[in-house]
Tab-separated table of C-alpha atoms and ligand atoms in Angstrom:
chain	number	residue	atom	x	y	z
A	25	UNK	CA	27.407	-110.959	244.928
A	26	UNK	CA	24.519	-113.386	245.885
A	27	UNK	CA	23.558	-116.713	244.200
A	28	UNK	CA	21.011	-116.853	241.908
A	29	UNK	CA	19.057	-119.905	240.264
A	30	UNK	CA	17.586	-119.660	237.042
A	31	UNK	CA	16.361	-122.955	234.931
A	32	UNK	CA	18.758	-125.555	236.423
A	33	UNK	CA	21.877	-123.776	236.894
A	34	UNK	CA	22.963	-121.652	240.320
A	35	UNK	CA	25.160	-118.585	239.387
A	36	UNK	CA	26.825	-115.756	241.573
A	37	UNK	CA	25.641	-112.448	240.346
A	38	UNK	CA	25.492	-108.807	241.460
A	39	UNK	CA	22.422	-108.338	243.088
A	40	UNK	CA	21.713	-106.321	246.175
A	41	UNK	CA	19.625	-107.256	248.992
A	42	UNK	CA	15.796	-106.903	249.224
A	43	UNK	CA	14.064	-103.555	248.689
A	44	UNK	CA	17.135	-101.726	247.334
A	45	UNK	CA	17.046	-99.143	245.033
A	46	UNK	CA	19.072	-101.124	242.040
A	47	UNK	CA	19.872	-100.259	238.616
A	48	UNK	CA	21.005	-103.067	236.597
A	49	UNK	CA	23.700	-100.786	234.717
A	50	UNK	CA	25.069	-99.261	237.628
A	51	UNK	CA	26.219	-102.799	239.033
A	52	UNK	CA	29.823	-103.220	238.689
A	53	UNK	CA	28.635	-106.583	236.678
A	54	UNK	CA	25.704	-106.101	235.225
A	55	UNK	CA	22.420	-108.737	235.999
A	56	UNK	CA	18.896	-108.133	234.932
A	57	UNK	CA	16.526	-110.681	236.877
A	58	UNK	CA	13.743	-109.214	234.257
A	59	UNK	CA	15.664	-111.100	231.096
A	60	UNK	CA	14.939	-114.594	233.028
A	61	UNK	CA	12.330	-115.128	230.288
A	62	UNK	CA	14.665	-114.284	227.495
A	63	UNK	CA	17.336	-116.501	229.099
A	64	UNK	CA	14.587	-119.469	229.409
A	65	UNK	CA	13.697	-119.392	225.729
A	66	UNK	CA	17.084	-119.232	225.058
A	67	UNK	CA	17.989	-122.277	226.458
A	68	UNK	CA	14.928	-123.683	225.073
A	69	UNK	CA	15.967	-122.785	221.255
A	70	UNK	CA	19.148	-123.030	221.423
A	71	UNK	CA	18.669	-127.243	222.695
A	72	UNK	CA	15.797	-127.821	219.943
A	73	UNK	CA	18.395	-126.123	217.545
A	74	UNK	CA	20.816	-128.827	218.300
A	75	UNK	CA	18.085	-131.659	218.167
A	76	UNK	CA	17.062	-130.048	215.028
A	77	UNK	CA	20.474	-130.162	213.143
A	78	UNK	CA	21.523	-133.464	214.891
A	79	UNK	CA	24.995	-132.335	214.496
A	80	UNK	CA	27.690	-135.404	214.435
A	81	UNK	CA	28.413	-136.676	218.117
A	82	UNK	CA	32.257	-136.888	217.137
A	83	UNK	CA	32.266	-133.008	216.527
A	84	UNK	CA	32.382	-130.518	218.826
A	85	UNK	CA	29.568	-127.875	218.832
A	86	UNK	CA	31.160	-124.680	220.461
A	87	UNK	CA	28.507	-121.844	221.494
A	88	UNK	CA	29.927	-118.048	222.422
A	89	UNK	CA	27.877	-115.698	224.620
A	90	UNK	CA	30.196	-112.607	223.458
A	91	UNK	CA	28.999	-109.844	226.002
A	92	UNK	CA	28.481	-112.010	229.016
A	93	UNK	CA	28.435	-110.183	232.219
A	94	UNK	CA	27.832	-112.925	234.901
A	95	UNK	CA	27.749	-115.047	232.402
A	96	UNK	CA	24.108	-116.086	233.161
A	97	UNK	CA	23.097	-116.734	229.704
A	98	UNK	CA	26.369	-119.249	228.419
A	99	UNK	CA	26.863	-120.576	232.281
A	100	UNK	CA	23.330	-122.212	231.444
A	101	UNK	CA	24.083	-123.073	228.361
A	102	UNK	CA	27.112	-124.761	229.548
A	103	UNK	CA	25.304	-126.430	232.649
A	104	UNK	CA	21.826	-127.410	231.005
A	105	UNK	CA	23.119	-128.312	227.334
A	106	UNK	CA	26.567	-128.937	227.957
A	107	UNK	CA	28.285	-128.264	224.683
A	108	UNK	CA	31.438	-126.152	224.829
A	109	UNK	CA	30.621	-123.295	225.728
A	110	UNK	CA	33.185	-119.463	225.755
A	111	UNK	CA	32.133	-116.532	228.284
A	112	UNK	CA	33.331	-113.691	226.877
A	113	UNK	CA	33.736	-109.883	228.162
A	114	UNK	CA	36.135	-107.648	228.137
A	115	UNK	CA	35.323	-106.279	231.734
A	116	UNK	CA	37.846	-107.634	234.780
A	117	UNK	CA	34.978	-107.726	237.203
A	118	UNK	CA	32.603	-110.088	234.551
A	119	UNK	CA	35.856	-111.606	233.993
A	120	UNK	CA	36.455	-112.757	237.747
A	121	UNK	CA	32.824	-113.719	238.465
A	122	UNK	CA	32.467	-115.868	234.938
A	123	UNK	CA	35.502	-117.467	236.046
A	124	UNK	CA	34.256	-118.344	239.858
A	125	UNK	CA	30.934	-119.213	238.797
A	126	UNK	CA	32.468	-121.986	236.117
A	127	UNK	CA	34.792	-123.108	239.301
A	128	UNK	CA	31.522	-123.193	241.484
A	129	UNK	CA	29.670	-125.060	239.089
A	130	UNK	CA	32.784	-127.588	238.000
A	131	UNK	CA	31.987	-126.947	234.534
A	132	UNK	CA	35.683	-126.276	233.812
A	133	UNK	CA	36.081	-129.005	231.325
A	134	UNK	CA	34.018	-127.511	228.706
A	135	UNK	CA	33.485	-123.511	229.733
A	136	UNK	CA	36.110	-120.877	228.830
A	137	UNK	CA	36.388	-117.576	230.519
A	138	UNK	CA	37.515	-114.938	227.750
A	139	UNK	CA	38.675	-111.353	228.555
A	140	UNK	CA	38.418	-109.810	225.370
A	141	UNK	CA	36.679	-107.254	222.992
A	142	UNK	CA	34.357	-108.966	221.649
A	143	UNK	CA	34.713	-108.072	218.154
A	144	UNK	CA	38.569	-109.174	218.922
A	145	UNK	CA	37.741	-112.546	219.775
A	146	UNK	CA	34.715	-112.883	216.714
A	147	UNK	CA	36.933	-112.080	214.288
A	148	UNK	CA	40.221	-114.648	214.999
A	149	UNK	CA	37.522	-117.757	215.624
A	150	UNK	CA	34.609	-118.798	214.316
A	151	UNK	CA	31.504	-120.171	216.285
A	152	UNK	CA	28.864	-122.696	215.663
A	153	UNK	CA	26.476	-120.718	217.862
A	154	UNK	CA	26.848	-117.042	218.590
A	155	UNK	CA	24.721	-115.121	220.917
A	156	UNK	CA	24.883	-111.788	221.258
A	157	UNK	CA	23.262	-109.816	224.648
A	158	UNK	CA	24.744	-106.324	224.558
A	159	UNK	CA	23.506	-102.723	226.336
A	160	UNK	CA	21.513	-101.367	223.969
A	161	UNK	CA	22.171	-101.987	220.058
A	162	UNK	CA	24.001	-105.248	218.824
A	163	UNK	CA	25.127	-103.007	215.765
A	164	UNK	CA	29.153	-102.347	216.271
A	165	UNK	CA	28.734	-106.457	216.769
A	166	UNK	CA	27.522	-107.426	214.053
A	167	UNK	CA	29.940	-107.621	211.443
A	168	UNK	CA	32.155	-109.785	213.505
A	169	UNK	CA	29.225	-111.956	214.411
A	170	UNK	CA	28.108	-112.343	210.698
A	171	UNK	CA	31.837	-112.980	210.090
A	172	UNK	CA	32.162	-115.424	212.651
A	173	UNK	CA	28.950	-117.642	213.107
A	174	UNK	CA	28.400	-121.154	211.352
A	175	UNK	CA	25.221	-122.702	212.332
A	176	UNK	CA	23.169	-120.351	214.672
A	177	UNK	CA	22.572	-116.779	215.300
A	178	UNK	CA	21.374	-115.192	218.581
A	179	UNK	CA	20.777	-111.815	218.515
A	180	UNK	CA	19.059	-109.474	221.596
A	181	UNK	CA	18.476	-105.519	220.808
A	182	UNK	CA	17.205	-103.613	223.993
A	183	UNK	CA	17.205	-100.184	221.688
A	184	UNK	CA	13.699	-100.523	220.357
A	185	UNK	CA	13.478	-96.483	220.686
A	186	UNK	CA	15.824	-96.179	217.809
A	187	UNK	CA	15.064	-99.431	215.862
A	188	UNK	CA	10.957	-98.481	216.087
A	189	UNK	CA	11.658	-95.163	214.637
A	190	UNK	CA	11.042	-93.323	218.097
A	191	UNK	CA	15.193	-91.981	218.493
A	192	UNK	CA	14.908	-91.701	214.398
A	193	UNK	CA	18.481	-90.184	213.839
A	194	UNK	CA	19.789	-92.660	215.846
A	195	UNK	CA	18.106	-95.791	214.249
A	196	UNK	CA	19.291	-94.660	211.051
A	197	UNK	CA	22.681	-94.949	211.651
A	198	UNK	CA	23.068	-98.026	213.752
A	199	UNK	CA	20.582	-99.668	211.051
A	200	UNK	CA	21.068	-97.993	207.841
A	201	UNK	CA	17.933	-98.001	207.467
A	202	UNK	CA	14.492	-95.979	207.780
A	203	UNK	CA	11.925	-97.034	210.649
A	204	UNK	CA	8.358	-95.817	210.573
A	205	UNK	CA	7.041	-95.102	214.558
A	206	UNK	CA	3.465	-96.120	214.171
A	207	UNK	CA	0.996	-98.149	215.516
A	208	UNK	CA	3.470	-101.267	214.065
A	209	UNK	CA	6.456	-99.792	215.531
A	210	UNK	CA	7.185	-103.045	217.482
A	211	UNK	CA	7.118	-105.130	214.215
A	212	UNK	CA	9.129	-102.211	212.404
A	213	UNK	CA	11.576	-102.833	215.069
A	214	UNK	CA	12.267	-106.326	214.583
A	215	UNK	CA	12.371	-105.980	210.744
A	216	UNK	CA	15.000	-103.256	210.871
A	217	UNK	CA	17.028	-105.170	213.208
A	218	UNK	CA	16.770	-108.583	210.572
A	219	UNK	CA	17.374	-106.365	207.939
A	220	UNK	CA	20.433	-104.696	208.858
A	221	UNK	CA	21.724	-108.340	209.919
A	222	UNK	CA	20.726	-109.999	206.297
A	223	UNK	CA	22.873	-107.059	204.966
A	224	UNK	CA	25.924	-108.191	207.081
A	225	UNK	CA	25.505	-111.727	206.482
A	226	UNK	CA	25.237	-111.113	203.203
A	227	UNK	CA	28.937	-109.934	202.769
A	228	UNK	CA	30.298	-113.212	203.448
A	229	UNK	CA	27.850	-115.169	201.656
A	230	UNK	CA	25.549	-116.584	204.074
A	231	UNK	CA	21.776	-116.094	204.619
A	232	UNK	CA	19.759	-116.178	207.181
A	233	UNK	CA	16.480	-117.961	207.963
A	234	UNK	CA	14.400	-116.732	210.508
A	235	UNK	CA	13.885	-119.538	213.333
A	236	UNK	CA	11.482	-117.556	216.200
A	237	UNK	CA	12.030	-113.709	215.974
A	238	UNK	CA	9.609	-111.886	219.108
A	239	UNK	CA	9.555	-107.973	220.457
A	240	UNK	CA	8.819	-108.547	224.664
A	241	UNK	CA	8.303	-105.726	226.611
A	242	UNK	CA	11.837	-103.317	225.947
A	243	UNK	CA	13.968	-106.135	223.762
A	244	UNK	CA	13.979	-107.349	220.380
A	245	UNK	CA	15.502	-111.196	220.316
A	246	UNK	CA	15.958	-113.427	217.294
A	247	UNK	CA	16.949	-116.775	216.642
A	248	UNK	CA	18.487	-117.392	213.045
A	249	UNK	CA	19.693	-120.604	211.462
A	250	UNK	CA	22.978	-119.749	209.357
A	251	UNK	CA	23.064	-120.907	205.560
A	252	UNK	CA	25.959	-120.935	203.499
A	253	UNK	CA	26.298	-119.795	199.985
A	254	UNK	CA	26.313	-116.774	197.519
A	255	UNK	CA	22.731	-118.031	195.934
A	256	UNK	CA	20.899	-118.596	199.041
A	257	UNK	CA	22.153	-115.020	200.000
A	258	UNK	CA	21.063	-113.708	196.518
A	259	UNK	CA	17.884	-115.668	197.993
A	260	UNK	CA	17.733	-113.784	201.308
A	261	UNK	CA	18.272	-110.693	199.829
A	262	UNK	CA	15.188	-110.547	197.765
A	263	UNK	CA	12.954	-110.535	200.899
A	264	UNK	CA	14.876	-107.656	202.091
A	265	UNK	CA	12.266	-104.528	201.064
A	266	UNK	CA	10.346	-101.068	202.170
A	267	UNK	CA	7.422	-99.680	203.196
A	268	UNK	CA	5.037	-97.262	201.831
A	269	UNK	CA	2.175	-96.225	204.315
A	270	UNK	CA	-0.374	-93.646	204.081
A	271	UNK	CA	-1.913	-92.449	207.013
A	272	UNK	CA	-5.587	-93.208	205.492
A	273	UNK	CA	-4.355	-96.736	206.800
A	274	UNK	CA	-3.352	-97.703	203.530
A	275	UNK	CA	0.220	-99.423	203.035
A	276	UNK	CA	2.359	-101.162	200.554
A	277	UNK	CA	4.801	-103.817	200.464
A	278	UNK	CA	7.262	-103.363	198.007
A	279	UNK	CA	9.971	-106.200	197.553
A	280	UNK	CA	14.227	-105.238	196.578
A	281	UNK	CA	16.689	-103.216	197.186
A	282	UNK	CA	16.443	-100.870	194.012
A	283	UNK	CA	13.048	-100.492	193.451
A	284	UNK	CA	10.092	-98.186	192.081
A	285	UNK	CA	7.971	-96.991	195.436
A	286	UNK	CA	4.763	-95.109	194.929
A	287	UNK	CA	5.431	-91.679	196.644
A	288	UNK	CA	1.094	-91.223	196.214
A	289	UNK	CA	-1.244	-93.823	197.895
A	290	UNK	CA	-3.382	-95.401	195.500
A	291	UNK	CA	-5.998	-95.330	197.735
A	292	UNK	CA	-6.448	-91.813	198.499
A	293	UNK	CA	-3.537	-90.246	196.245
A	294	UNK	CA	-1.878	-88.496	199.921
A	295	UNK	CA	2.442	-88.565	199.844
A	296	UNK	CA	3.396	-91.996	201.048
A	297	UNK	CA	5.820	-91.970	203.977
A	298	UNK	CA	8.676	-94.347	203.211
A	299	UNK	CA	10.672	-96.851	205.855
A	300	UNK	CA	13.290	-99.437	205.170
A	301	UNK	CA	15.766	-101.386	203.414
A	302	UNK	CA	13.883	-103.647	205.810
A	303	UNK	CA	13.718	-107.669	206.229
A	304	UNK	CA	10.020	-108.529	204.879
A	305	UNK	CA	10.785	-112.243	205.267
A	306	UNK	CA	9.476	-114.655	207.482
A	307	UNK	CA	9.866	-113.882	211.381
A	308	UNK	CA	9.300	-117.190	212.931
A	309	UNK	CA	9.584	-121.442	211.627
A	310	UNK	CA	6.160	-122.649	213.647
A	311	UNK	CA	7.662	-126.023	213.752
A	312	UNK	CA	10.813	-124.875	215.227
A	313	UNK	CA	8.506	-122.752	217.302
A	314	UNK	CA	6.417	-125.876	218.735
A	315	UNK	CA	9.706	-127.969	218.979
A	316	UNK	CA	11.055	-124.870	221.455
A	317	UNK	CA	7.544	-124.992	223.589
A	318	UNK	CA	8.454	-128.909	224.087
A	319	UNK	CA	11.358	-128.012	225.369
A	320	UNK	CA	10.637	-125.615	227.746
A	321	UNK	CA	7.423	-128.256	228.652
A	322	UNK	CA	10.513	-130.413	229.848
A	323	UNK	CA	12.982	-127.785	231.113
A	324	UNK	CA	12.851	-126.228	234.563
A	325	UNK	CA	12.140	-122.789	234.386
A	326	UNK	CA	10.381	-119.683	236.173
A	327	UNK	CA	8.912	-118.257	233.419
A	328	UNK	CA	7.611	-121.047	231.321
A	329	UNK	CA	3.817	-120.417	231.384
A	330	UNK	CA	4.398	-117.029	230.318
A	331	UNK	CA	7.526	-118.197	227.545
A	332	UNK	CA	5.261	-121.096	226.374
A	333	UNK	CA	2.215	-118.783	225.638
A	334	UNK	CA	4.110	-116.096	223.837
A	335	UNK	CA	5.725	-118.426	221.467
A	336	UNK	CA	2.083	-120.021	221.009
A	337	UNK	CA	1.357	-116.388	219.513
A	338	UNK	CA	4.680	-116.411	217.625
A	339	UNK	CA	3.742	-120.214	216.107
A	340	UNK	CA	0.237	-118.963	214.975
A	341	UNK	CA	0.483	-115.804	213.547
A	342	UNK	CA	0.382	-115.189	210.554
A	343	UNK	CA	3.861	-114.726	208.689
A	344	UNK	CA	3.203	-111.316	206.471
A	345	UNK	CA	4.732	-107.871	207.301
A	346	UNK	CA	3.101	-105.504	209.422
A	347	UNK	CA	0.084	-106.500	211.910
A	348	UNK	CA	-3.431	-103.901	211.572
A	349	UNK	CA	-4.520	-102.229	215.061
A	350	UNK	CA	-8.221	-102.597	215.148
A	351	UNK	CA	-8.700	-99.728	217.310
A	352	UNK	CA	-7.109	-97.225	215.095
A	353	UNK	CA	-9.318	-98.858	211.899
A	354	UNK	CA	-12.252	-98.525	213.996
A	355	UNK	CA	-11.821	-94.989	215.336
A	356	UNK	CA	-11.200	-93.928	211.641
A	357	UNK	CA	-14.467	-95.463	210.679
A	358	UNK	CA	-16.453	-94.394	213.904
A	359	UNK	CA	-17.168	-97.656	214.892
A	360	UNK	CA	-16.807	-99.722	218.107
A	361	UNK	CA	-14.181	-102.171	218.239
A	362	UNK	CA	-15.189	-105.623	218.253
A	363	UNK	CA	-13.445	-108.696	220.056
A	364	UNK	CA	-9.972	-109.784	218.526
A	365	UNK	CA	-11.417	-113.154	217.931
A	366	UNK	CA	-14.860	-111.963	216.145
A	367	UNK	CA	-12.809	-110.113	213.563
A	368	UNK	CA	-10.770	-112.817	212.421
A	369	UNK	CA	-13.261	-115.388	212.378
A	370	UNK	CA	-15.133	-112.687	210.033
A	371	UNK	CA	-12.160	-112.025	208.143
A	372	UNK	CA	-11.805	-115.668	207.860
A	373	UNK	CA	-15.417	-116.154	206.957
A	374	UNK	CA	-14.418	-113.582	203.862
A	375	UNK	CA	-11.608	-115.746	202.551
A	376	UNK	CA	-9.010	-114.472	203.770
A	377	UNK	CA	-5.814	-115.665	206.161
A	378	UNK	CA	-6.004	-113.854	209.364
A	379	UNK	CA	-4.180	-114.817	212.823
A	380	UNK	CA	-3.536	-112.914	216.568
A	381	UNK	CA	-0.167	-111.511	216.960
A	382	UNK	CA	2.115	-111.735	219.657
A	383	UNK	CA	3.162	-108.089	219.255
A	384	UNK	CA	-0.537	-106.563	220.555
A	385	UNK	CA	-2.895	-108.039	222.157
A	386	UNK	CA	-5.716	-105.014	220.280
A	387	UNK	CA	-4.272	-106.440	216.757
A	388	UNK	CA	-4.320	-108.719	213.969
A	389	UNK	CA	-2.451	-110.048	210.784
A	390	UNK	CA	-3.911	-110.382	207.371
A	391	UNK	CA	-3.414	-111.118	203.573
A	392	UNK	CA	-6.492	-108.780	202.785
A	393	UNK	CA	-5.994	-105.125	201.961
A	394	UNK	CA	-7.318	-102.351	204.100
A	395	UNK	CA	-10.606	-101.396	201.866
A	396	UNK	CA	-12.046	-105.148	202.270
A	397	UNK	CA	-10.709	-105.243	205.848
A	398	UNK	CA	-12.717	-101.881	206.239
A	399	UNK	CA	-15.390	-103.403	204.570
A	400	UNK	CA	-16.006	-106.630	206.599
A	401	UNK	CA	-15.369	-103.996	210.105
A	402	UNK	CA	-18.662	-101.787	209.350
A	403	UNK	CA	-20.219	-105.489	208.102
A	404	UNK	CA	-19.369	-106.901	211.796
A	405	UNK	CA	-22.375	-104.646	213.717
B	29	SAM	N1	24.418	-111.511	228.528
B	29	SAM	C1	24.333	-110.963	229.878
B	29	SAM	C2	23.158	-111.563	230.637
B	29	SAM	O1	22.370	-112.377	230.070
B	29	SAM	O2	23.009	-111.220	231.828
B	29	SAM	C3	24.251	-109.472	229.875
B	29	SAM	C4	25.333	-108.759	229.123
B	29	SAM	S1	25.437	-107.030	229.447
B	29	SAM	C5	23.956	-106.419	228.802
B	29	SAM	C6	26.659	-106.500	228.299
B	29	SAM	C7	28.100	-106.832	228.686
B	29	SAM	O3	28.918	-106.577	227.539
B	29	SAM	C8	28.700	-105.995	229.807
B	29	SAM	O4	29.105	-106.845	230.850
B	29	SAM	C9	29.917	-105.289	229.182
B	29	SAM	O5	31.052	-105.265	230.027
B	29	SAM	C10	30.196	-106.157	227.970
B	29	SAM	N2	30.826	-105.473	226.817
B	29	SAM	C11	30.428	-104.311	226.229
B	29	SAM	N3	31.190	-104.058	225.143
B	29	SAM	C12	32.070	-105.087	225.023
B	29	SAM	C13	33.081	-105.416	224.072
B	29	SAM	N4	33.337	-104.621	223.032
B	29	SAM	N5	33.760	-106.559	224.253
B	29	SAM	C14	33.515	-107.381	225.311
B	29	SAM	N6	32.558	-107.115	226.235
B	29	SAM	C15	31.835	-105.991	226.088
């Protein structure tokens, strides 16, 4: 093990020495310096979560990070928050190191080392903030999660080949559900993943609303304040929805969970390809989004230029499913792509809402349907 500093907080991990050949996985505990920047907004959200709900100074808030590893991700929590805080896994190595590095950092009084299976410990206690970090797909999690979480739901899904339709056998059965691998695959991804959490909310009457939702590089993360209730997750569960998508470009949005899809497009009359039950909600809260950003402008952190830009993205796009890559439009039409910028201003210009996107740096997200987008493209030149 060697120490390691991330934000504020100094934690023994397993990392080798300089220039070795090192596979996160194959550690006996595993540590991925590359998550710092999920681990920094993290912290970020999860403090201007607690600012947000200004929860009663007599109660205690308790967080879990479920899968912990090192315990990176709660040992900051712990350290640069300070509520109480469990370290959970169900590994005897993790379970050693989490308990030396809450020794080393004398943050016994409120930090718990827990040596269980996770779904064990979910299901006897209930949380006020759950995070789960697994390998791969949070999916066998997330019914204890659902079961277990009051206030705030933290959810990481490094299997974007299966939730962006890319492993499609496989996405349909951790998610239930149907992805599409397109040029929106990252944004599929994220909506399958919120989908198939809705549905597991659902069960024991709570809802979900999005706080900041963002695909980076191989991960999925989402941040999602709890409701309680059987209307508000009659509520949630009308956003839930599928998609039909031609590949003339053409797509449609359709809304429920029993529902008439068009199998033609009614564009160009082709079959439809289908994808879903997915979450066609809202992805992000922009205010919670800017309160996050102030908090990583106060926090130290590595990564906070690059954190702080990429939830600027995630504040100002715009909140409708599926972002449009202007290449793809462009090639169809045989025209030359213009600047990102141009074509919203133009789109703008035309009357409709139109915003960046933090998924692609070559798209955009609109209200207007592909024949006037099409139209104001070839009007561009
Ligand atoms: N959250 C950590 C971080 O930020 O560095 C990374 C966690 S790592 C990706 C996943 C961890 O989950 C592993 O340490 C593994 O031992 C643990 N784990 C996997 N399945 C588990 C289960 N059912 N119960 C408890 N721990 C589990």
């Amino acid at each position: 093990v060697r120490s390691v500093k991330e934000g504020d907080t100094e934690v023994l991990v397993p990392i080798p020495e300089e220039g070795a050949n090192f596979a996160p996985s194959a550690a006996p505990v595993f540590f991925n310096p590359v998550m710092e920047m999920n681990r920094d907004i993290s912290i970020a959200a999860t403090s201007a979560f607690l600012k947000r709900i200004k929860p009663d100074p007599e109660k205690t808030i308790t967080y879990v990070d479920a899968l912990s590893a090192s315990g990176i991700r709660g040992l900051r929590v712990a350290n640069e928050i300070g509520i109480e805080t469990t370290l959970n896994d169900w590994s005897e190595d993790a379970y050693q190191l989490i308990q030396e590095n809450i020794e080393k950092l004398g943050i016994g009084d409120h930090t718990f080392a827990s040596h269980k299976n996770a779904n064990g410990l979910l299901h006897e206690k209930h949380f006020n903030i759950v995070d789960l970090d697994p390998f791969g797909t949070p999916a066998p999690f997330l019914a204890a999660a659902a079961r277990s979480v009051i206030d705030l739901l933290e959810v990481t899904a490094t299997d974007t080949a299966p939730l962006c339709g890319a492993h499609l056998n496989s996405g349909i059965r951790k998610y239930a559900a149907i992805p599409l691998n397109n040029e929106y695959h990252s944004e599929m991804g994220v909506r399958i993943l919120l989908g198939r959490i809705a549905r597991e909310l659902s069960l024991h009457d709570k809802a979900m609303v999005p706080l900041l939702s963002h695909a980076t590089r191989h991960y999925v993360r989402t941040y999602l304040h709890i409701r309680r209730g059987a209307k508000q997750a009659d509520k949630m569960l009308e956003k839930m929805g599928f998609i039909a998508q031609c590949e003339c470009g053409n797509r449609e949005i359709v809304y429920g969970l029993a529902v008439h899809i068009n199998d033609k497009c009614s564009l160009c009359g082709k079959e439809n390809t289908i994808s879903g039950p997915m979450w066609l909600g809202e992805l992000h809260d922009p205010d919670f989004c800017n309160e996050t950003i102030e908090e990583l402008e106060q926090r130290n952190c590595k990564t906070k230029e690059m954190s702080i830009k990429m939830l600027e993205f995630c504040r100002d796009e715009l909140d409708v499913p599926m972002f449009y890559d202007q290449h793809l439009i462009c090639k169809k039409l045989g025209v030359s792509a213009s600047t990102i910028d141009t074509l919203i201003t133009a789109l703008r210009d035309n009357g409709y809402k139109a915003s960046r996107t933090h998924f692609s740096g070559i798209s955009f997200k609109t209200d207007a349907e592909l024949p006037d987008i099409e139209r104001i493209i070839i009007n561009i030149r």
